[in-house]
Structure formats: structure tokens, C-alpha cells
């Protein structure tokens, strides 16, 4: 028996965590010098409050999973005789994966009869959550921890992310784009189209003029990446922009009527702090990601 554990960047709702028997390690956010848990259930603040803070010009800073949080969550299961599989946010975006390795080694010395495996998902947001969900399905079919790990390593780059943001300003603050690009992009209404590349970096590989064109591009890219596997669940994430998320759902079904399974949810506090309100993302399983930001 083993428990699958994610972190706050996985954006797994309580409903999905309960359905697939998943847990997560919490990261943190800070706003106005007040520290909060990066809670995927929004107990201390609502998703709308978080994004309104940002709309009103407040800076939201993020922090990785702490060593103590890893110890708290991992030992909760180790003490029950349950092994641990931690599927981490891309190491290109967070130091949580590296921190987990240190805690893993520490705990294995205390629990030598147990197994702890930490995986760099090479993605974040709901794409990371999708890997956890698929791992859960394989576990429930009777696969061993080692077999599930082997499957993830062979398939994790087939989880595709296509996203766009309302304003480049938040990506500029997070160090994702240069100030000059953010200024002129916002001035001319340019919307970057973001993917997670082969190394797990969020890479603006295309651009579109205006939100409607960006949404249409995202839909086309997602359909192409699905590679004919239209029976899968398509995950749509939004940063307090539900109407546009529903528009994406409508356009996907309109273009490919066979696409009927959707899961729509909030982009969580960690990813949202870097991308800002109005962010939209489509997440599908299909063609393997081959784009590398460094080669473009």
C-alpha cells in the first residue's frame, strides 16, 4: 500500500483528492506581510479574495514546501505502515523537489522498512494534479509502487499544458518575462501562449493578439495534443475567470463533439500568484512534449 502525495501547485480540489485518495504538502503565501497557507480549499481566504488582492495592486509572494511540512505529511502515512509517493512541482519552478529528497533520506533512516519515492513531475498546476490522478488509477488497478513510478517516468512529458494570462505584469514580477516585453505586451494587447517545456519550465512559445484569439489558439493546441484520445477528461483551470473557462469548454466540444468529459477548477494560490487573475489553462494527455525553451 502507498499514498500518493502532491503539493500546493497541483491545484487538486478537495473533491478530486477524496475521489482519488490523494493528499498534498502545503506551500505558503505572504500578502501585506501576513503569512497564509497555500490552501487548495481556500479556508483562510477565498479564491476571489486572493485574485482581488492582486487586482488591487497587492504583491503575493510564495514559499516552497518546508522540511517540517514534508515530515508532517510523510510521517502521517509512514506511522501507519504506508509507503509514500510524492509527485512534486517541476524542479525548474520550485525547490520543493530538492527539499523532499533531503527529508526522504532523513526519514528512510528512521523507517528503514518503508519506501519513499519523490518524483519531479516536470510540470505544475493541474497538469501535475493529472499525473497524481493517473497514478491513483494505476495503484487501484493493483500496480506496485515501483510499477507506477516506472509508468510516470515514461509518460510524464505526455501531460500537456496550454495557458494564457490576462496581463504580463505578474509574470514580470515573478521574473518570467522582461519588463520591456511586459510593457509592450500589455500596451498592444499581446497574450502569450504558455506551455511546460521538456525541462518543466513555463515557456511562452507563441503569442496572440487579444484574449479571444488566445483562447482559440489554446483550444486548437489542446485538440492537436490529444492525438485523437477524445474520451479523456480535459482539465480547464482559471484564475477567477469562470466565464472564459466555460467558453473554452464550449469551443472544445463544438470543434470535437467527442470531447464531453471536463473538469473545471480554480488555479491555486501558488501558480496564480505568478500568473495573475484571468489566467486560463487547458491540460490534456497525449503527444509528448518536445519543445525546449533553450533551443527556441
CSV table of C-alpha atoms in Angstrom, one decimal, residues 13-277:
chain,number,residue,atom,x,y,z
A,13,UNK,CA,-9.7,20.2,-5.4
A,14,UNK,CA,-11.0,18.5,-2.2
A,15,UNK,CA,-13.4,16.6,-4.4
A,16,UNK,CA,-10.6,15.2,-6.6
A,17,UNK,CA,-8.4,14.4,-3.7
A,18,UNK,CA,-11.2,12.5,-2.0
A,19,UNK,CA,-12.2,10.7,-5.2
A,20,UNK,CA,-8.6,9.5,-5.9
A,21,UNK,CA,-7.4,9.1,-2.3
A,22,UNK,CA,-4.7,11.8,-2.6
A,23,UNK,CA,-3.0,14.2,-0.2
A,24,UNK,CA,-0.7,17.2,-0.5
A,25,UNK,CA,2.0,19.1,1.2
A,26,UNK,CA,1.2,22.8,1.7
A,27,UNK,CA,3.3,25.7,0.5
A,28,UNK,CA,2.8,29.2,1.7
A,29,UNK,CA,2.0,32.7,0.5
A,30,UNK,CA,2.5,36.1,2.0
A,31,UNK,CA,0.5,39.3,1.4
A,32,UNK,CA,0.8,42.6,3.2
A,33,UNK,CA,3.4,40.9,5.5
A,34,UNK,CA,0.8,38.4,6.6
A,35,UNK,CA,1.6,34.7,6.1
A,36,UNK,CA,-1.0,32.3,4.9
A,37,UNK,CA,-1.1,28.6,4.0
A,38,UNK,CA,-1.3,28.0,0.2
A,39,UNK,CA,-4.5,26.1,0.9
A,40,UNK,CA,-6.2,24.4,-2.1
A,41,UNK,CA,-9.5,24.5,-0.2
A,42,UNK,CA,-9.3,28.3,0.5
A,43,UNK,CA,-10.2,28.1,4.2
A,44,UNK,CA,-8.4,31.4,5.2
A,45,UNK,CA,-9.4,33.4,2.2
A,46,UNK,CA,-11.5,32.8,-0.9
A,47,UNK,CA,-10.1,32.4,-4.4
A,48,UNK,CA,-11.8,35.6,-5.4
A,49,UNK,CA,-10.2,37.4,-2.4
A,50,UNK,CA,-6.8,36.2,-3.5
A,51,UNK,CA,-7.2,37.5,-7.0
A,52,UNK,CA,-8.8,40.7,-5.9
A,53,UNK,CA,-5.7,41.4,-3.8
A,54,UNK,CA,-3.7,41.2,-6.9
A,55,UNK,CA,-6.2,43.2,-9.0
A,56,UNK,CA,-5.9,45.9,-6.3
A,57,UNK,CA,-2.1,46.0,-6.7
A,58,UNK,CA,-1.0,43.9,-3.7
A,59,UNK,CA,2.0,41.7,-4.1
A,60,UNK,CA,1.6,38.0,-3.3
A,61,UNK,CA,4.8,36.1,-2.5
A,62,UNK,CA,5.1,32.4,-2.4
A,63,UNK,CA,7.3,29.9,-0.5
A,64,UNK,CA,8.1,26.2,-1.1
A,65,UNK,CA,7.1,23.2,1.0
A,66,UNK,CA,9.1,23.4,4.3
A,67,UNK,CA,11.0,20.5,5.7
A,68,UNK,CA,8.6,20.3,8.6
A,69,UNK,CA,5.6,20.1,6.3
A,70,UNK,CA,7.2,17.2,4.5
A,71,UNK,CA,7.9,15.5,7.8
A,72,UNK,CA,4.4,16.1,9.0
A,73,UNK,CA,2.7,14.7,5.9
A,74,UNK,CA,5.1,11.8,5.1
A,75,UNK,CA,5.2,10.5,8.7
A,76,UNK,CA,1.4,10.6,8.9
A,77,UNK,CA,1.4,7.6,6.5
A,78,UNK,CA,4.8,6.1,7.4
A,79,UNK,CA,3.5,5.7,11.0
A,80,UNK,CA,0.6,3.7,9.6
A,81,UNK,CA,2.9,1.3,7.7
A,82,UNK,CA,2.0,3.0,4.4
A,83,UNK,CA,4.7,3.9,1.8
A,84,UNK,CA,4.9,7.3,0.2
A,85,UNK,CA,5.0,8.5,-3.4
A,86,UNK,CA,5.5,12.3,-3.6
A,87,UNK,CA,4.8,13.8,-7.1
A,88,UNK,CA,6.5,17.3,-6.9
A,89,UNK,CA,6.1,20.5,-8.8
A,90,UNK,CA,8.6,20.9,-11.6
A,91,UNK,CA,12.1,21.4,-10.1
A,92,UNK,CA,12.5,24.2,-12.7
A,93,UNK,CA,9.8,26.2,-10.9
A,94,UNK,CA,10.2,25.2,-7.2
A,95,UNK,CA,12.9,24.0,-4.9
A,96,UNK,CA,10.4,21.7,-3.2
A,97,UNK,CA,11.5,18.6,-5.1
A,98,UNK,CA,15.1,19.0,-3.9
A,99,UNK,CA,13.9,19.7,-0.3
A,100,UNK,CA,11.8,16.5,-0.4
A,101,UNK,CA,14.9,14.4,-1.2
A,102,UNK,CA,16.7,15.6,1.9
A,103,UNK,CA,13.6,14.8,4.1
A,104,UNK,CA,13.2,11.4,2.3
A,105,UNK,CA,16.8,10.4,3.2
A,106,UNK,CA,16.2,11.5,6.8
A,107,UNK,CA,13.0,9.6,7.2
A,108,UNK,CA,14.2,6.4,5.5
A,109,UNK,CA,16.9,6.2,8.2
A,110,UNK,CA,14.1,6.3,10.8
A,111,UNK,CA,11.7,4.0,8.8
A,112,UNK,CA,14.1,1.5,7.1
A,113,UNK,CA,11.2,-0.9,6.3
A,114,UNK,CA,9.2,1.7,4.4
A,115,UNK,CA,9.6,3.2,0.9
A,116,UNK,CA,9.6,6.9,0.0
A,117,UNK,CA,9.8,7.9,-3.7
A,118,UNK,CA,10.0,11.5,-4.8
A,119,UNK,CA,9.3,12.4,-8.5
A,120,UNK,CA,10.0,15.6,-10.4
A,121,UNK,CA,6.8,15.9,-12.4
A,122,UNK,CA,8.3,18.4,-14.9
A,123,UNK,CA,5.0,20.4,-14.8
A,124,UNK,CA,2.8,22.3,-12.3
A,125,UNK,CA,-0.8,23.3,-11.9
A,126,UNK,CA,-3.5,20.9,-12.9
A,127,UNK,CA,-1.0,19.0,-15.2
A,128,UNK,CA,0.8,17.9,-12.0
A,129,UNK,CA,-2.5,17.0,-10.5
A,130,UNK,CA,-3.4,14.9,-13.5
A,131,UNK,CA,-0.2,12.8,-13.0
A,132,UNK,CA,-1.3,12.2,-9.4
A,133,UNK,CA,-4.8,11.1,-10.6
A,134,UNK,CA,-3.4,8.7,-13.2
A,135,UNK,CA,-1.0,7.3,-10.7
A,136,UNK,CA,-4.0,6.7,-8.4
A,137,UNK,CA,-5.9,4.9,-11.1
A,138,UNK,CA,-2.9,2.6,-11.7
A,139,UNK,CA,-2.5,2.0,-8.0
A,140,UNK,CA,-6.1,1.0,-7.7
A,141,UNK,CA,-5.7,-1.5,-10.6
A,142,UNK,CA,-3.1,-3.2,-8.5
A,143,UNK,CA,0.2,-1.8,-9.7
A,144,UNK,CA,3.0,-1.7,-7.3
A,145,UNK,CA,4.8,1.5,-6.2
A,146,UNK,CA,7.7,0.6,-8.5
A,147,UNK,CA,5.4,0.0,-11.5
A,148,UNK,CA,3.6,3.2,-11.0
A,149,UNK,CA,6.9,5.1,-10.7
A,150,UNK,CA,8.1,3.5,-13.9
A,151,UNK,CA,4.9,4.5,-15.7
A,152,UNK,CA,5.1,8.1,-14.6
A,153,UNK,CA,8.8,8.5,-15.6
A,154,UNK,CA,7.9,7.1,-19.1
A,155,UNK,CA,4.8,9.2,-19.6
A,156,UNK,CA,5.1,12.5,-17.6
A,157,UNK,CA,6.0,14.5,-20.6
A,158,UNK,CA,2.8,13.5,-22.3
A,159,UNK,CA,0.8,15.7,-19.9
A,160,UNK,CA,0.4,18.9,-21.9
A,161,UNK,CA,-0.3,22.4,-20.6
A,162,UNK,CA,-1.6,25.3,-22.7
A,163,UNK,CA,-2.2,28.5,-20.9
A,164,UNK,CA,-2.5,32.3,-21.4
A,165,UNK,CA,-2.5,35.2,-19.0
A,166,UNK,CA,-4.6,38.4,-18.8
A,167,UNK,CA,-1.6,40.6,-18.0
A,168,UNK,CA,2.2,40.1,-18.4
A,169,UNK,CA,2.8,42.2,-15.3
A,170,UNK,CA,2.5,39.3,-12.9
A,171,UNK,CA,4.9,37.1,-15.0
A,172,UNK,CA,7.3,40.1,-15.0
A,173,UNK,CA,7.2,40.4,-11.2
A,174,UNK,CA,7.8,36.6,-11.0
A,175,UNK,CA,10.8,37.0,-13.3
A,176,UNK,CA,9.2,35.1,-16.2
A,177,UNK,CA,9.4,37.9,-18.8
A,178,UNK,CA,11.5,41.1,-19.1
A,179,UNK,CA,10.0,44.4,-18.1
A,180,UNK,CA,10.1,45.8,-21.7
A,181,UNK,CA,8.2,42.8,-23.0
A,182,UNK,CA,5.6,43.1,-20.3
A,183,UNK,CA,5.1,46.8,-21.0
A,184,UNK,CA,4.7,46.5,-24.8
A,185,UNK,CA,2.8,43.3,-24.5
A,186,UNK,CA,0.2,44.9,-22.2
A,187,UNK,CA,0.2,48.0,-24.3
A,188,UNK,CA,-0.7,46.2,-27.6
A,189,UNK,CA,-2.9,43.5,-26.0
A,190,UNK,CA,-0.5,40.7,-26.8
A,191,UNK,CA,-1.3,37.5,-24.9
A,192,UNK,CA,1.5,34.9,-24.6
A,193,UNK,CA,0.7,31.2,-25.0
A,194,UNK,CA,2.5,29.2,-22.4
A,195,UNK,CA,3.5,25.6,-22.3
A,196,UNK,CA,5.5,23.5,-19.9
A,197,UNK,CA,8.7,22.5,-21.9
A,198,UNK,CA,10.8,19.4,-21.7
A,199,UNK,CA,12.6,20.7,-18.6
A,200,UNK,CA,9.5,21.7,-16.8
A,201,UNK,CA,9.8,25.5,-17.4
A,202,UNK,CA,6.9,27.7,-18.3
A,203,UNK,CA,7.7,28.8,-21.8
A,204,UNK,CA,5.9,31.5,-23.8
A,205,UNK,CA,6.3,29.8,-27.2
A,206,UNK,CA,3.7,31.8,-29.2
A,207,UNK,CA,1.6,34.9,-28.9
A,208,UNK,CA,-1.9,36.0,-29.9
A,209,UNK,CA,-3.5,39.4,-30.3
A,210,UNK,CA,-6.2,39.6,-27.7
A,211,UNK,CA,-7.9,37.2,-25.3
A,212,UNK,CA,-10.4,35.7,-27.8
A,213,UNK,CA,-7.7,34.8,-30.3
A,214,UNK,CA,-5.6,33.4,-27.4
A,215,UNK,CA,-8.5,31.2,-26.3
A,216,UNK,CA,-9.0,29.9,-29.9
A,217,UNK,CA,-5.3,29.1,-30.1
A,218,UNK,CA,-5.4,27.2,-26.8
A,219,UNK,CA,-8.3,25.1,-28.0
A,220,UNK,CA,-6.6,24.2,-31.2
A,221,UNK,CA,-3.3,23.3,-29.5
A,222,UNK,CA,-5.1,21.1,-26.9
A,223,UNK,CA,-7.0,19.2,-29.6
A,224,UNK,CA,-3.9,18.6,-31.6
A,225,UNK,CA,-2.0,17.4,-28.4
A,226,UNK,CA,-4.8,15.0,-27.5
A,227,UNK,CA,-3.9,13.0,-30.6
A,228,UNK,CA,-7.3,11.5,-31.1
A,229,UNK,CA,-7.8,10.5,-27.4
A,230,UNK,CA,-11.0,12.4,-27.1
A,231,UNK,CA,-12.6,10.2,-24.4
A,232,UNK,CA,-10.2,11.5,-21.7
A,233,UNK,CA,-11.1,14.1,-19.1
A,234,UNK,CA,-10.0,17.6,-20.2
A,235,UNK,CA,-9.0,19.8,-17.2
A,236,UNK,CA,-9.6,23.5,-17.5
A,237,UNK,CA,-8.1,25.9,-14.9
A,238,UNK,CA,-9.0,29.5,-14.4
A,239,UNK,CA,-7.9,32.3,-12.1
A,240,UNK,CA,-11.3,33.8,-11.2
A,241,UNK,CA,-12.4,33.8,-14.8
A,242,UNK,CA,-15.1,31.1,-14.9
A,243,UNK,CA,-17.0,32.5,-17.9
A,244,UNK,CA,-13.9,32.2,-20.1
A,245,UNK,CA,-13.2,28.7,-18.8
A,246,UNK,CA,-16.8,27.8,-19.8
A,247,UNK,CA,-16.2,29.3,-23.2
A,248,UNK,CA,-13.1,27.1,-23.6
A,249,UNK,CA,-15.3,24.1,-22.7
A,250,UNK,CA,-17.9,25.1,-25.3
A,251,UNK,CA,-15.3,25.7,-28.0
A,252,UNK,CA,-13.6,22.3,-27.4
A,253,UNK,CA,-16.9,20.4,-27.6
A,254,UNK,CA,-18.0,22.5,-30.6
A,255,UNK,CA,-14.8,21.6,-32.5
A,256,UNK,CA,-14.7,18.0,-31.5
A,257,UNK,CA,-18.1,16.7,-30.3
A,258,UNK,CA,-16.5,13.6,-28.9
A,259,UNK,CA,-14.9,15.7,-26.2
A,260,UNK,CA,-17.5,15.5,-23.4
A,261,UNK,CA,-15.6,15.0,-20.2
A,262,UNK,CA,-14.5,18.1,-18.5
A,263,UNK,CA,-13.2,19.2,-15.0
A,264,UNK,CA,-13.1,22.9,-14.4
A,265,UNK,CA,-11.5,24.4,-11.3
A,266,UNK,CA,-9.5,27.2,-9.8
A,267,UNK,CA,-5.8,27.8,-10.5
A,268,UNK,CA,-4.5,27.7,-6.9
A,269,UNK,CA,-2.7,30.3,-4.9
A,270,UNK,CA,0.9,29.4,-5.8
A,271,UNK,CA,0.6,29.2,-9.6
A,272,UNK,CA,-2.0,32.1,-9.5
A,273,UNK,CA,0.4,34.4,-7.6
A,274,UNK,CA,2.9,34.1,-10.6
A,275,UNK,CA,0.4,34.3,-13.4
A,276,UNK,CA,-2.3,36.6,-12.1
A,277,UNK,CA,-6.1,36.9,-12.3
